[in-house]
Short mmCIF file of C-alpha atoms in Angstrom, two decimals:
data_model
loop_
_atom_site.label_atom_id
_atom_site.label_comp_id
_atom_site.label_asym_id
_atom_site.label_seq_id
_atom_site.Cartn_x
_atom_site.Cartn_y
_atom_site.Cartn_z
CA UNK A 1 101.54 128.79 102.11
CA UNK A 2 103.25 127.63 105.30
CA UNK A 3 100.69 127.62 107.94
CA UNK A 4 103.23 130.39 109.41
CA UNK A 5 101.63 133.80 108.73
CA UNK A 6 103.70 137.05 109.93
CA UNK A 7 102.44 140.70 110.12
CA UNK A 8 103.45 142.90 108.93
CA UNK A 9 106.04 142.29 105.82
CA UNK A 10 107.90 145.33 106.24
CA UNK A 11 108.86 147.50 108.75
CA UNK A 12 110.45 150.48 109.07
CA UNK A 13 110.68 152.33 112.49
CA UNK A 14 112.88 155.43 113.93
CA UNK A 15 114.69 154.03 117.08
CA UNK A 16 112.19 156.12 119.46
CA UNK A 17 109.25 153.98 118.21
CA UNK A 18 107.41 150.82 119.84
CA UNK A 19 105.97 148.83 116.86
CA UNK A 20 105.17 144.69 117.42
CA UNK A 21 105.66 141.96 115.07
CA UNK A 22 102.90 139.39 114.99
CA UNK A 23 103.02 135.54 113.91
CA UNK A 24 100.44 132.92 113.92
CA UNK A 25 100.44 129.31 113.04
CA UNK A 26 97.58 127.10 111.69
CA UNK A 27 99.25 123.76 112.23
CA UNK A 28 98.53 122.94 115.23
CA UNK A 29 101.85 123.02 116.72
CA UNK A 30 103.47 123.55 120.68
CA UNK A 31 106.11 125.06 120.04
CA UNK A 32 107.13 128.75 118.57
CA UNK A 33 110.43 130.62 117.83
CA UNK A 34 111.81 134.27 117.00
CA UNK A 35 114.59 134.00 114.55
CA UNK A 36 116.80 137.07 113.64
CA UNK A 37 118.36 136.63 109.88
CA UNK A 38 121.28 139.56 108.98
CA UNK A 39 122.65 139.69 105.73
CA UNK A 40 125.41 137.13 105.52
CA UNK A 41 125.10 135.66 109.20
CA UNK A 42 123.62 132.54 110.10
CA UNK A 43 119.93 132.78 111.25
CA UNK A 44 120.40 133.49 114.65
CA UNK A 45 117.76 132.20 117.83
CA UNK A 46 115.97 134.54 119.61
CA UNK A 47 113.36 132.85 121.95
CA UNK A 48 111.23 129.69 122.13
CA UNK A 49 108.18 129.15 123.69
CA UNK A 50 106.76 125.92 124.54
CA UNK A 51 103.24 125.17 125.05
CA UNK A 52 102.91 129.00 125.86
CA UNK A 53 105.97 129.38 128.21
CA UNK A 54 109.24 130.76 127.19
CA UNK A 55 112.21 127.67 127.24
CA UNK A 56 115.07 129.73 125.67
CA UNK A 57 115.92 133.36 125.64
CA UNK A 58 119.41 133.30 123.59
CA UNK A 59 120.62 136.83 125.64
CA UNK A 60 118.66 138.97 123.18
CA UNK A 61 118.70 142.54 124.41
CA UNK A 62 115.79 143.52 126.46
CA UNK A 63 114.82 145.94 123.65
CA UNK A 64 113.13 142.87 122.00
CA UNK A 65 110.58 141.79 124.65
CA UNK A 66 108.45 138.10 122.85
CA UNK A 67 105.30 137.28 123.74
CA UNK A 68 103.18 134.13 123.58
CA UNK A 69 99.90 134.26 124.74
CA UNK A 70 98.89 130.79 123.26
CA UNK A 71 100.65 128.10 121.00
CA UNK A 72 99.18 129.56 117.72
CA UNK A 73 100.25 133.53 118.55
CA UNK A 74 103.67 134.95 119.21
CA UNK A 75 104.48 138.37 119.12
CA UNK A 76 107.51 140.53 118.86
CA UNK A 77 107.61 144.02 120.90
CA UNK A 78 109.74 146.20 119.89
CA UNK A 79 111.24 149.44 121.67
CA UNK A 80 114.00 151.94 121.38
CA UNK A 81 115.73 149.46 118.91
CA UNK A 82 119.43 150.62 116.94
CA UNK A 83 120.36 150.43 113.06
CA UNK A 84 121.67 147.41 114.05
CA UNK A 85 118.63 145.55 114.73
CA UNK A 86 117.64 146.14 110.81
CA UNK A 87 117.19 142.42 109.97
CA UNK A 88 114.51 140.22 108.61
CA UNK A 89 112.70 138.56 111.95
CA UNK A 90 111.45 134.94 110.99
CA UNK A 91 108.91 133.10 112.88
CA UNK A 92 108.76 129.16 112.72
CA UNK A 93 106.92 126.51 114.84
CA UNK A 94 107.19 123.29 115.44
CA UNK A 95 105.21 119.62 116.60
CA UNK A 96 106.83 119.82 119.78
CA UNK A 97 110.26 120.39 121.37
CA UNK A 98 113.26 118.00 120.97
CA UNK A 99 112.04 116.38 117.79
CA UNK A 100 114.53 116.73 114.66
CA UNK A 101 114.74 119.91 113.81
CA UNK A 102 111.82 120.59 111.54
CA UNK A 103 110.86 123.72 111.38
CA UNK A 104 107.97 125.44 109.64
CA UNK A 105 108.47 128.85 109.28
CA UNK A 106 106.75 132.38 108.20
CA UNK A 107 107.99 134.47 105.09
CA UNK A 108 109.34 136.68 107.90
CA UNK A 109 108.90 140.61 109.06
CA UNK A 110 111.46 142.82 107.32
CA UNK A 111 112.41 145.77 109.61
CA UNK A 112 114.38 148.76 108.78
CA UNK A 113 115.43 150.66 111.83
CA UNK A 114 116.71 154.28 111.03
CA UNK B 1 132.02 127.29 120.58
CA UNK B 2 129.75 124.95 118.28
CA UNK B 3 129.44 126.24 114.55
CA UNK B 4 128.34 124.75 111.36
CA UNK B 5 129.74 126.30 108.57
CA UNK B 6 129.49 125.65 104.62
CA UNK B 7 132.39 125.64 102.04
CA UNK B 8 131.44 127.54 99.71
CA UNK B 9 128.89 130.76 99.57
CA UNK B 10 127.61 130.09 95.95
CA UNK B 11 126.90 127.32 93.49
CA UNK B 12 126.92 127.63 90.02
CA UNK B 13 125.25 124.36 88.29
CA UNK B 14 123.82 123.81 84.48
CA UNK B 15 120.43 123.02 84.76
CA UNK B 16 119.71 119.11 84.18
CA UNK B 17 123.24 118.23 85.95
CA UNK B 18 123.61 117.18 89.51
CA UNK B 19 124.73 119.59 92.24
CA UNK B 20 126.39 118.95 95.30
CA UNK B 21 126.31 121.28 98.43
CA UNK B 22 128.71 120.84 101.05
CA UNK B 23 128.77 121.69 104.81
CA UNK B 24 131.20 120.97 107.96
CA UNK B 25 129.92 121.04 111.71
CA UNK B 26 131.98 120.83 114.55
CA UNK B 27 129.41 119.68 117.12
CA UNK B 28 129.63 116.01 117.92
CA UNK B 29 126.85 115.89 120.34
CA UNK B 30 124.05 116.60 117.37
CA UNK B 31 121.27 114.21 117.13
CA UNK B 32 119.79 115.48 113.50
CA UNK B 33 121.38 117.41 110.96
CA UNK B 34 119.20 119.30 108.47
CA UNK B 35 118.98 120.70 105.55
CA UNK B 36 116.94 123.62 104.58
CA UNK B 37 116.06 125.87 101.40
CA UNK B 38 115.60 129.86 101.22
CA UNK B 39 113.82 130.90 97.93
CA UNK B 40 114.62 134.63 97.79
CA UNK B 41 111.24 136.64 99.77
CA UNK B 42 110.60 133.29 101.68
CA UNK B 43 110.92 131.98 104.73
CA UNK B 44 113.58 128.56 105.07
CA UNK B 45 111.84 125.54 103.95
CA UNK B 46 112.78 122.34 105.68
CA UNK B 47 114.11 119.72 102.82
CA UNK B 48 115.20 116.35 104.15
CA UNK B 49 116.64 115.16 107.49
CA UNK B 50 118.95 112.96 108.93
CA UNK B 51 119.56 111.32 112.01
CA UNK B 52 123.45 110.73 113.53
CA UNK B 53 123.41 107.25 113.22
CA UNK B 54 122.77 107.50 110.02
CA UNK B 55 125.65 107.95 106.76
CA UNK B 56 122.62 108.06 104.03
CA UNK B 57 118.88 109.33 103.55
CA UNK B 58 117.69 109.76 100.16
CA UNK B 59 114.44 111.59 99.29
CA UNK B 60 112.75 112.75 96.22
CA UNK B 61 115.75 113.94 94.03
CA UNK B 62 117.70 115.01 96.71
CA UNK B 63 120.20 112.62 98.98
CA UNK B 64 122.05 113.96 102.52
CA UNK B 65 125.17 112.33 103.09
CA UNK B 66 126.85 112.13 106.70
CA UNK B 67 130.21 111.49 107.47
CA UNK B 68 131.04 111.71 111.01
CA UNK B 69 134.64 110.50 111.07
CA UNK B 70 135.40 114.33 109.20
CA UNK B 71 132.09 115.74 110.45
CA UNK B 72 131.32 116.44 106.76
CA UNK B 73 127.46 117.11 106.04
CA UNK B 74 125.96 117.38 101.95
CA UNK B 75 123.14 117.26 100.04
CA UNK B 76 123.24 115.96 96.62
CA UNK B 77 119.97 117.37 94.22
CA UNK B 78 119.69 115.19 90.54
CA UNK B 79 118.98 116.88 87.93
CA UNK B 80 118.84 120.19 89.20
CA UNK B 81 116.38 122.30 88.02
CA UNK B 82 115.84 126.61 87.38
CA UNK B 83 113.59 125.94 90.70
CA UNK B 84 116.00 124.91 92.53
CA UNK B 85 118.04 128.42 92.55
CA UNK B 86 117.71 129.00 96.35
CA UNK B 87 119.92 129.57 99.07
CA UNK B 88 120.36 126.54 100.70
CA UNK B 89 121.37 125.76 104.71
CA UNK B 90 122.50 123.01 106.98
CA UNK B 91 121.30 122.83 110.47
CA UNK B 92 121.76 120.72 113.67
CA UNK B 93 119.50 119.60 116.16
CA UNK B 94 121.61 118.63 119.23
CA UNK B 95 118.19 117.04 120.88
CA UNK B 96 116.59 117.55 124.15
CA UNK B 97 115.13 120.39 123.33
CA UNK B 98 114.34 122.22 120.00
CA UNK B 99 117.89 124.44 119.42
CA UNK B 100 118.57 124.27 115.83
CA UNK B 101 122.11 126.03 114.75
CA UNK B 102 122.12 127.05 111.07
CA UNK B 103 125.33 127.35 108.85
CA UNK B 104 125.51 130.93 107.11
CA UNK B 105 124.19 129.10 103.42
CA UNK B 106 124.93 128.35 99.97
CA UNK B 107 123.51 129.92 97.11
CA UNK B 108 122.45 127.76 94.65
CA UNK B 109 122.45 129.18 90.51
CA UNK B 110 120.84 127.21 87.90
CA UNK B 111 122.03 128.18 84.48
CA UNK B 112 119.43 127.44 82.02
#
């Protein structure tokens, strides 16, 4: 147990669908991120919020639309998305931006696009 | 543009020996590096830290060594254990704000 809980664990959606993926963190933590982790690629940033509002957006395709509506929820809308998008999303947070790189993270939404 | 990259994709170790995982990074300009561990249907798990000014950081069982003059990054585990099988990452923090850049990862196998 984390403190990083994501919903649901798997996912699989035909490219016409909208489906969200949901995270929440117990730790009492500012800071939340979208991670996207392909099968042998390096987990790759999506978006960070920061005490609610969004500090990085790491040119994800509009397709993936975050959003934050405090520091303990983040969600993940998802819309007319491609094969390519099949990946397993991760979720971490963190005490607060610019410390060293700590991350807590969830055991991560696995989505299966078809 | 910035990268950190490992050596090798997988590990094999006999349990009760020592492994050593190795990592390069290219970005001068980091403040932390990290080290993280991926237990297969889990999420990264953070494992020990270390700051740039630092060359050594030893925690329980496991030691991160830094050299910047080759921009060489590992993690030594003692005694390695069936537990620790896990794929394992390096990070870096480049400070200011939280942007964490992870390697692609090293599987770890522990023979029994």
């Amino acid at each position: 147990e984390t403190g990083v809980t994501q919903t649901p664990r798997h996912l699989v959606m035909g490219m016409t669908n909208k489906k969200s993926l949901k995270c929440e963190q117990h730790l009492g933590h500012n800071a939340m991120y979208w991670y996207k982790q392909s099968a042998k690629k390096p987990l790759e940033l999506m978006f960070v919020y920061n005490f609610k509002e969004q500090t990085e957006n790491n040119s994800v395709p509009s397709r993936f639309s975050p959003e934050c509506p405090n520091s303990s929820h983040l969600f993940l809308h998802l819309h007319t998305l491609q094969p390519e998008d099949s990946a397993l999303y991760l979720c971490a947070s963190s005490q607060e931006i610019g410390n060293t790189g700590e991350l807590f993270f969830g055991e991560g939404s696995r989505l299966t696009v078809l | 543009g910035e990268s950190v990259g490992l050596h090798l994709p997988t590990l094999s170790v006999q349990e009760g020996d020592n492994s050593i995982i190795n990592c390069a990074y290219s970005n001068s300009a980091s403040d932390y590096f990290i080290w993280y561990k991926q237990e297969s249907g889990k999420g990264p798990q953070f494992i020990i830290d270390i700051r740039s000014n630092m060359d050594k950081r030893q925690g329980q069982r496991v030691t991160v060594l830094l050299n910047k003059t080759v921009k060489h990054l590992s993690l030594q585990i003692a005694a390695t254990q069936p537990g620790d099988s896990a794929v394992y990452f390096c990070a870096e923090n480049s400070g200011g704000y939280q942007k964490v850049t992870f390697g692609t990862g090293t599987k770890l196998q522990v023979i029994p």
